[in-house]
Amino acid sequence: MVHAPPNPALPWQTLDPDQALDLLQSDRQTGLTQPQVAERQQQYGLNELETTDGRTSFAILLDQFKNIMLLLLIAVAIISGVLDLLDLQDGTIAEADIPFKDTVAILAIVILNGILGYVQESRAEKALAALKSLSAPKVRILREGSVREVEAKELVPGDIMLLEAGMQVAADGRLLEAANLQIREAALTGEAHAVEKQVKLQLPEDTALGDRVNLVFQGTEVVQGRGTVLVCNTGMRTELGKIATMLQSVESEPTPLQQRMDQLSKALVYGALALVAIVVLSGLITVGVGNLRELLEVSLSMAVAVVPEGLPAVITVTLALGTQRMVRRHALIRKLPAVETLGSVTTICSDKTGTLTQNKMVVQSVHTESISLRVTGEGYTPEGQFFHSNQPISPAQQPELQALLLACVICNDSVLQKEQGNWAILGDPTEGALLVVAGKAGLQKDTWDNQLPRLNEIPFSSERKRMSVIVANDRANPNAELPSVLADTASLLFCKGSAEIVLAAATHVLVGTDVEALTDDRRDRILAKNNQLAAQGLRVLGFAYRPLELISADETDASTEQNLIWLGLVDMFDAPRSEVRDAVARCRMAGIRPVMITGDHQLTARAIAENLGIAEPGDVVLTGQELEKLSLAELEHHVDRVSIYARVAPEHKLRIVQALQHRGKIVAMTGDGVNDAPALKQADIGIAMGITGTDVSKEASDMVLQDDNFTTIVAAVEEGRVVYTNIRRFIKYILGSNIGEVLTIAASPLLLPASGVPLTPLQILWMNLVTDGLPALALAMEPAEPNVMNRPPHNPKENIFARGLGLYMVRIGIVLAIIAIALMVWSYYYTASTPGNPERWKTMVFTTLCLAQMGHAMAIRSNTRLTIELNPFSNPFILIAVGLTTVLQLMLVYVAPLRNFFGTHYLSPMEIGICIGFSLLMFVWVELEKLFVRAYASRRVRRDRSR
Ligand code: ATP
């Protein structure tokens, strides 16, 4: 039986690593055992923070009622209630009428809207939080003697956690080892500069948080280096947990569209009030005060008619459906506004490795000073042969090759292991490929790590483009296997990285078992070889070493990476993803320019870019070095032409985004490293990699690619466009209808004085919510139009009413009103002169308005194609919505209790037929408009051609 350690709330900075390990009963070589983990999870719970989201539920609910449209409705409900009260007192209320019906109905709608808004907002926040947790960080830990990846929430005190650049620290802990470990603790201390961590110090108990350099804290970011940490505190017991209010809440900022809708609501409400004033005044002037009651009722109806009650719900549902469709296509949206912005993207800047290529590196050949060898074998299986001019060669007999392959395994942080019968790589695929090639020559990392223990390292970064390790060489126990040239030194430095950079730091070269001067001639030959390989699209790494007399572990500045002895080149192939070619072509059709930004060699980049269609032969490649010399203004001149940036460092990415944005582009930018975060934040859509991305890059992103695949970005853009098109479609549908209703109501006291209001508030609510709402929801489901990716992107800053939408709404509103008013005037006199209830003209107006909207919904599915040209079943929801709504509308006329409640009257079949006939005019009008637009467009094309 194992016992959990005592209360872990100790001043850990005062302890040395061994004391801390003892206290937590852990082992630095093997970590915890499974029973220990189980017991500690019981005792301490999961390593999770209780997230607070800033607003209480009550505050969210209250916020719903601050909407100006709902306030208008509340005012209408109150006034209508007062009028009913007066009627009750006067005894003038109609017998069949239910008093306060409108007031209750309106208030019910207000409350329902509020609750709906509340549920949707909370759901949206929860959904976003869930999406975020899908991209939640994993941690590398040591348990039961082996390295494994677990979810951060599974950590317990006593775990041994392995940190490297780009990770977010998942718990508080005491450092056991650190190599150039620098951590940004801004989340905790507000200090933007990274803190250099030290293992050896023991600090007083009262050391300030920012100075506890022997500890690491949850939520901070590893900027550089590596470290091994003993987890001491998890969950709410961490420093971050103690100040839980500082936690980033779930982001639920209103999307640009939602903001614009808010502005629209205000405009509508003020517009409606102005119209009410006009109608009341002109009514008073023409008919006099005797008509005040009717004018007031007309005003109330108009106020209800103007508010698009169903619109906010439909927009939220559409955005939510959009994010769901994107998830299905492997794109996780982290910030809701991204759904809209995606549709407007004009430039996609993408990394090469992993996004455009498969990130499955396989070494093709190795090149030492004397010999070039082709390597055979499949995937990550360390089995294969070395060939020289088609003759198999035994690696053991090649001292240069031995030294080169040794560098491959020693200067390496990845692990090659068998998982369920298959060879797999834990860590960087580039390094994995090097372990595989060394394995083919019989060199194993474990063995060599034991024989040449690592003293220090200068880690890889995208800026340095190289890494070095320093290992001890125990001369007292000479190792027979060590190549003789390496054997005679106290310690050794191995360096690998971009071939040009490593070569520049080399002064000598290994030839056989001798070290010779690296003449200019030799240098040129190596560079020529490097270029020749890169031009084939291969990734080429250069290797070198340096014998050192024993140095202290702290002596590792950049000057140690000098006077190197060149070992050779290793090239590897990373096949382009086959599906990306198509995606690039789709981008071009959609007016989107794909741009490759890579840390790799310009020739490698060019070969891959040409293969994928991102660049044409002869296109300019801008390198990081060249970019550095350009001012932002100069860079702006280049960004429109350059499709490949090579050998760039992360800070260049930021400048590229800025330059593109200055040129008016809407930029999506991918990134995976810790230093990509500023560029991701700057980009209009920052895209992080789900598989290889660092936690820090994910935190900074708007969207995460679950499969790291460029094709997913294009899919998300397509979905973004569909969402935006559909939102515009139902906005013009709903608002066009509102305008029609308002105009019809306004016309009644002017054209038919003392006739009473044609539509009651209750009937208007019914129209806006049910007969408009259901088809609008169905329109939100409309699949992508075939040309959605065949047209240039729209400007996201454009007004929602741009490109004719505002005009369309007003036009369609007027057409609807003309149809309804014509019917209203005709039916008013017709019903007055025929048997039956003389008030039934109102029901005819009500029915016509509803049914005309059904015709509108059918016709509006496409802006250019006629309804008969569309597949009726491509959006079955619209058929269902129109069918259902028509039946419901007829029930309001033919089911007696509903008739009583809604204040409608029975209509004869002929009268209903007349309503349907008038309604059809709406459908015909929209279809005629399409024909007209098409004829106009084709005449313009003919005219342009003949010019
Ligand atoms: P991309 O930016 O498209 O993902 P990349 O993976 O080539 O491209 P980086 O990871 O920044 O970009 O690598 C830049 C260069 O650094 C590589 O071309 C290679 O020469 C070198 N390099 C890459 N990985 C390592 C490594 N693990 N150790 C040493 N050098 C490396």
mmCIF file of N, CA, C and O in Angstrom, residues 702-733:
data_model
loop_
_atom_site.group_PDB
_atom_site.id
_atom_site.type_symbol
_atom_site.label_atom_id
_atom_site.label_comp_id
_atom_site.label_asym_id
_atom_site.label_seq_id
_atom_site.Cartn_x
_atom_site.Cartn_y
_atom_site.Cartn_z
ATOM 1 N N ASP A 702 -7.337 31.921 -33.737
ATOM 2 C CA ASP A 702 -8.794 32.014 -33.865
ATOM 3 C C ASP A 702 -9.369 30.661 -34.234
ATOM 4 O O ASP A 702 -10.537 30.388 -34.034
ATOM 5 N N MET A 703 -8.503 29.846 -34.834
ATOM 6 C CA MET A 703 -8.988 28.556 -35.337
ATOM 7 C C MET A 703 -7.854 27.546 -35.206
ATOM 8 O O MET A 703 -6.689 27.900 -35.319
ATOM 9 N N VAL A 704 -8.206 26.295 -34.923
ATOM 10 C CA VAL A 704 -7.187 25.253 -34.821
ATOM 11 C C VAL A 704 -7.482 24.176 -35.872
ATOM 12 O O VAL A 704 -8.627 23.736 -36.010
ATOM 13 N N LEU A 705 -6.469 23.790 -36.625
ATOM 14 C CA LEU A 705 -6.651 22.719 -37.608
ATOM 15 C C LEU A 705 -6.399 21.393 -36.914
ATOM 16 O O LEU A 705 -5.290 21.120 -36.493
ATOM 17 N N GLN A 706 -7.448 20.577 -36.812
ATOM 18 C CA GLN A 706 -7.271 19.306 -36.093
ATOM 19 C C GLN A 706 -6.314 18.382 -36.825
ATOM 20 O O GLN A 706 -5.702 17.527 -36.222
ATOM 21 N N ASP A 707 -6.237 18.537 -38.153
ATOM 22 C CA ASP A 707 -5.387 17.632 -38.919
ATOM 23 C C ASP A 707 -4.173 18.335 -39.523
ATOM 24 O O ASP A 707 -3.506 17.774 -40.383
ATOM 25 N N ASP A 708 -3.893 19.553 -39.094
ATOM 26 C CA ASP A 708 -2.734 20.330 -39.577
ATOM 27 C C ASP A 708 -2.719 20.508 -41.089
ATOM 28 O O ASP A 708 -1.671 20.801 -41.659
ATOM 29 N N ASN A 709 -3.857 20.350 -41.752
ATOM 30 C CA ASN A 709 -3.857 20.243 -43.203
ATOM 31 C C ASN A 709 -4.336 21.538 -43.866
ATOM 32 O O ASN A 709 -5.375 22.082 -43.495
ATOM 33 N N PHE A 710 -3.585 21.980 -44.858
ATOM 34 C CA PHE A 710 -3.958 23.192 -45.603
ATOM 35 C C PHE A 710 -5.377 23.094 -46.171
ATOM 36 O O PHE A 710 -6.138 24.059 -46.166
ATOM 37 N N THR A 711 -5.728 21.911 -46.633
ATOM 38 C CA THR A 711 -7.045 21.706 -47.250
ATOM 39 C C THR A 711 -8.166 22.103 -46.281
ATOM 40 O O THR A 711 -9.213 22.604 -46.700
ATOM 41 N N THR A 712 -7.932 21.879 -44.997
ATOM 42 C CA THR A 712 -8.935 22.218 -43.991
ATOM 43 C C THR A 712 -9.178 23.727 -43.937
ATOM 44 O O THR A 712 -10.300 24.171 -43.689
ATOM 45 N N ILE A 713 -8.127 24.499 -44.176
ATOM 46 C CA ILE A 713 -8.303 25.964 -44.163
ATOM 47 C C ILE A 713 -9.255 26.347 -45.291
ATOM 48 O O ILE A 713 -10.179 27.144 -45.101
ATOM 49 N N VAL A 714 -9.033 25.751 -46.462
ATOM 50 C CA VAL A 714 -9.864 26.089 -47.622
ATOM 51 C C VAL A 714 -11.312 25.661 -47.363
ATOM 52 O O VAL A 714 -12.261 26.384 -47.682
ATOM 53 N N ALA A 715 -11.475 24.494 -46.727
ATOM 54 C CA ALA A 715 -12.830 24.032 -46.390
ATOM 55 C C ALA A 715 -13.501 25.019 -45.436
ATOM 56 O O ALA A 715 -14.689 25.343 -45.595
ATOM 57 N N ALA A 716 -12.741 25.502 -44.459
ATOM 58 C CA ALA A 716 -13.319 26.436 -43.488
ATOM 59 C C ALA A 716 -13.704 27.747 -44.171
ATOM 60 O O ALA A 716 -14.737 28.343 -43.852
ATOM 61 N N VAL A 717 -12.880 28.186 -45.106
ATOM 62 C CA VAL A 717 -13.199 29.412 -45.839
ATOM 63 C C VAL A 717 -14.515 29.218 -46.591
ATOM 64 O O VAL A 717 -15.398 30.078 -46.576
ATOM 65 N N GLU A 718 -14.651 28.062 -47.202
ATOM 66 C CA GLU A 718 -15.880 27.785 -47.954
ATOM 67 C C GLU A 718 -17.088 27.840 -47.014
ATOM 68 O O GLU A 718 -18.093 28.482 -47.310
ATOM 69 N N GLU A 719 -16.969 27.188 -45.856
ATOM 70 C CA GLU A 719 -18.075 27.212 -44.892
ATOM 71 C C GLU A 719 -18.375 28.634 -44.453
ATOM 72 O O GLU A 719 -19.530 29.024 -44.273
ATOM 73 N N GLY A 720 -17.309 29.418 -44.245
ATOM 74 C CA GLY A 720 -17.478 30.813 -43.839
ATOM 75 C C GLY A 720 -18.290 31.570 -44.876
ATOM 76 O O GLY A 720 -19.172 32.367 -44.551
ATOM 77 N N ARG A 721 -17.976 31.306 -46.133
ATOM 78 C CA ARG A 721 -18.708 31.998 -47.202
ATOM 79 C C ARG A 721 -20.178 31.583 -47.216
ATOM 80 O O ARG A 721 -21.066 32.411 -47.422
ATOM 81 N N VAL A 722 -20.418 30.289 -47.008
ATOM 82 C CA VAL A 722 -21.805 29.799 -47.012
ATOM 83 C C VAL A 722 -22.592 30.466 -45.876
ATOM 84 O O VAL A 722 -23.712 30.949 -46.073
ATOM 85 N N VAL A 723 -21.967 30.516 -44.695
ATOM 86 C CA VAL A 723 -22.654 31.123 -43.541
ATOM 87 C C VAL A 723 -23.018 32.572 -43.851
ATOM 88 O O VAL A 723 -24.159 33.001 -43.644
ATOM 89 N N TYR A 724 -22.051 33.301 -44.374
ATOM 90 C CA TYR A 724 -22.286 34.717 -44.612
ATOM 91 C C TYR A 724 -23.381 34.926 -45.669
ATOM 92 O O TYR A 724 -24.261 35.762 -45.510
ATOM 93 N N THR A 725 -23.311 34.123 -46.723
ATOM 94 C CA THR A 725 -24.324 34.254 -47.781
ATOM 95 C C THR A 725 -25.704 33.949 -47.210
ATOM 96 O O THR A 725 -26.682 34.648 -47.499
ATOM 97 N N ASN A 726 -25.799 32.904 -46.394
ATOM 98 C CA ASN A 726 -27.100 32.533 -45.844
ATOM 99 C C ASN A 726 -27.636 33.582 -44.885
ATOM 100 O O ASN A 726 -28.832 33.859 -44.858
ATOM 101 N N ILE A 727 -26.714 34.166 -44.113
ATOM 102 C CA ILE A 727 -27.168 35.200 -43.175
ATOM 103 C C ILE A 727 -27.743 36.378 -43.964
ATOM 104 O O ILE A 727 -28.819 36.890 -43.660
ATOM 105 N N ARG A 728 -27.023 36.783 -44.993
ATOM 106 C CA ARG A 728 -27.545 37.884 -45.812
ATOM 107 C C ARG A 728 -28.885 37.507 -46.438
ATOM 108 O O ARG A 728 -29.800 38.326 -46.543
ATOM 109 N N ARG A 729 -28.987 36.225 -46.825
ATOM 110 C CA ARG A 729 -30.212 35.781 -47.490
ATOM 111 C C ARG A 729 -31.412 35.924 -46.546
ATOM 112 O O ARG A 729 -32.431 36.477 -46.904
ATOM 113 N N PHE A 730 -31.270 35.429 -45.301
ATOM 114 C CA PHE A 730 -32.468 35.505 -44.464
ATOM 115 C C PHE A 730 -32.678 36.886 -43.869
ATOM 116 O O PHE A 730 -33.777 37.236 -43.494
ATOM 117 N N ILE A 731 -31.605 37.692 -43.826
ATOM 118 C CA ILE A 731 -31.828 39.066 -43.355
ATOM 119 C C ILE A 731 -32.703 39.791 -44.360
ATOM 120 O O ILE A 731 -33.666 40.477 -44.001
ATOM 121 N N LYS A 732 -32.407 39.618 -45.645
ATOM 122 C CA LYS A 732 -33.233 40.351 -46.615
ATOM 123 C C LYS A 732 -34.637 39.758 -46.662
ATOM 124 O O LYS A 732 -35.604 40.462 -46.906
ATOM 125 N N TYR A 733 -34.726 38.475 -46.364
ATOM 126 C CA TYR A 733 -36.044 37.843 -46.327
ATOM 127 C C TYR A 733 -36.874 38.399 -45.174
ATOM 128 O O TYR A 733 -38.010 38.846 -45.354
#
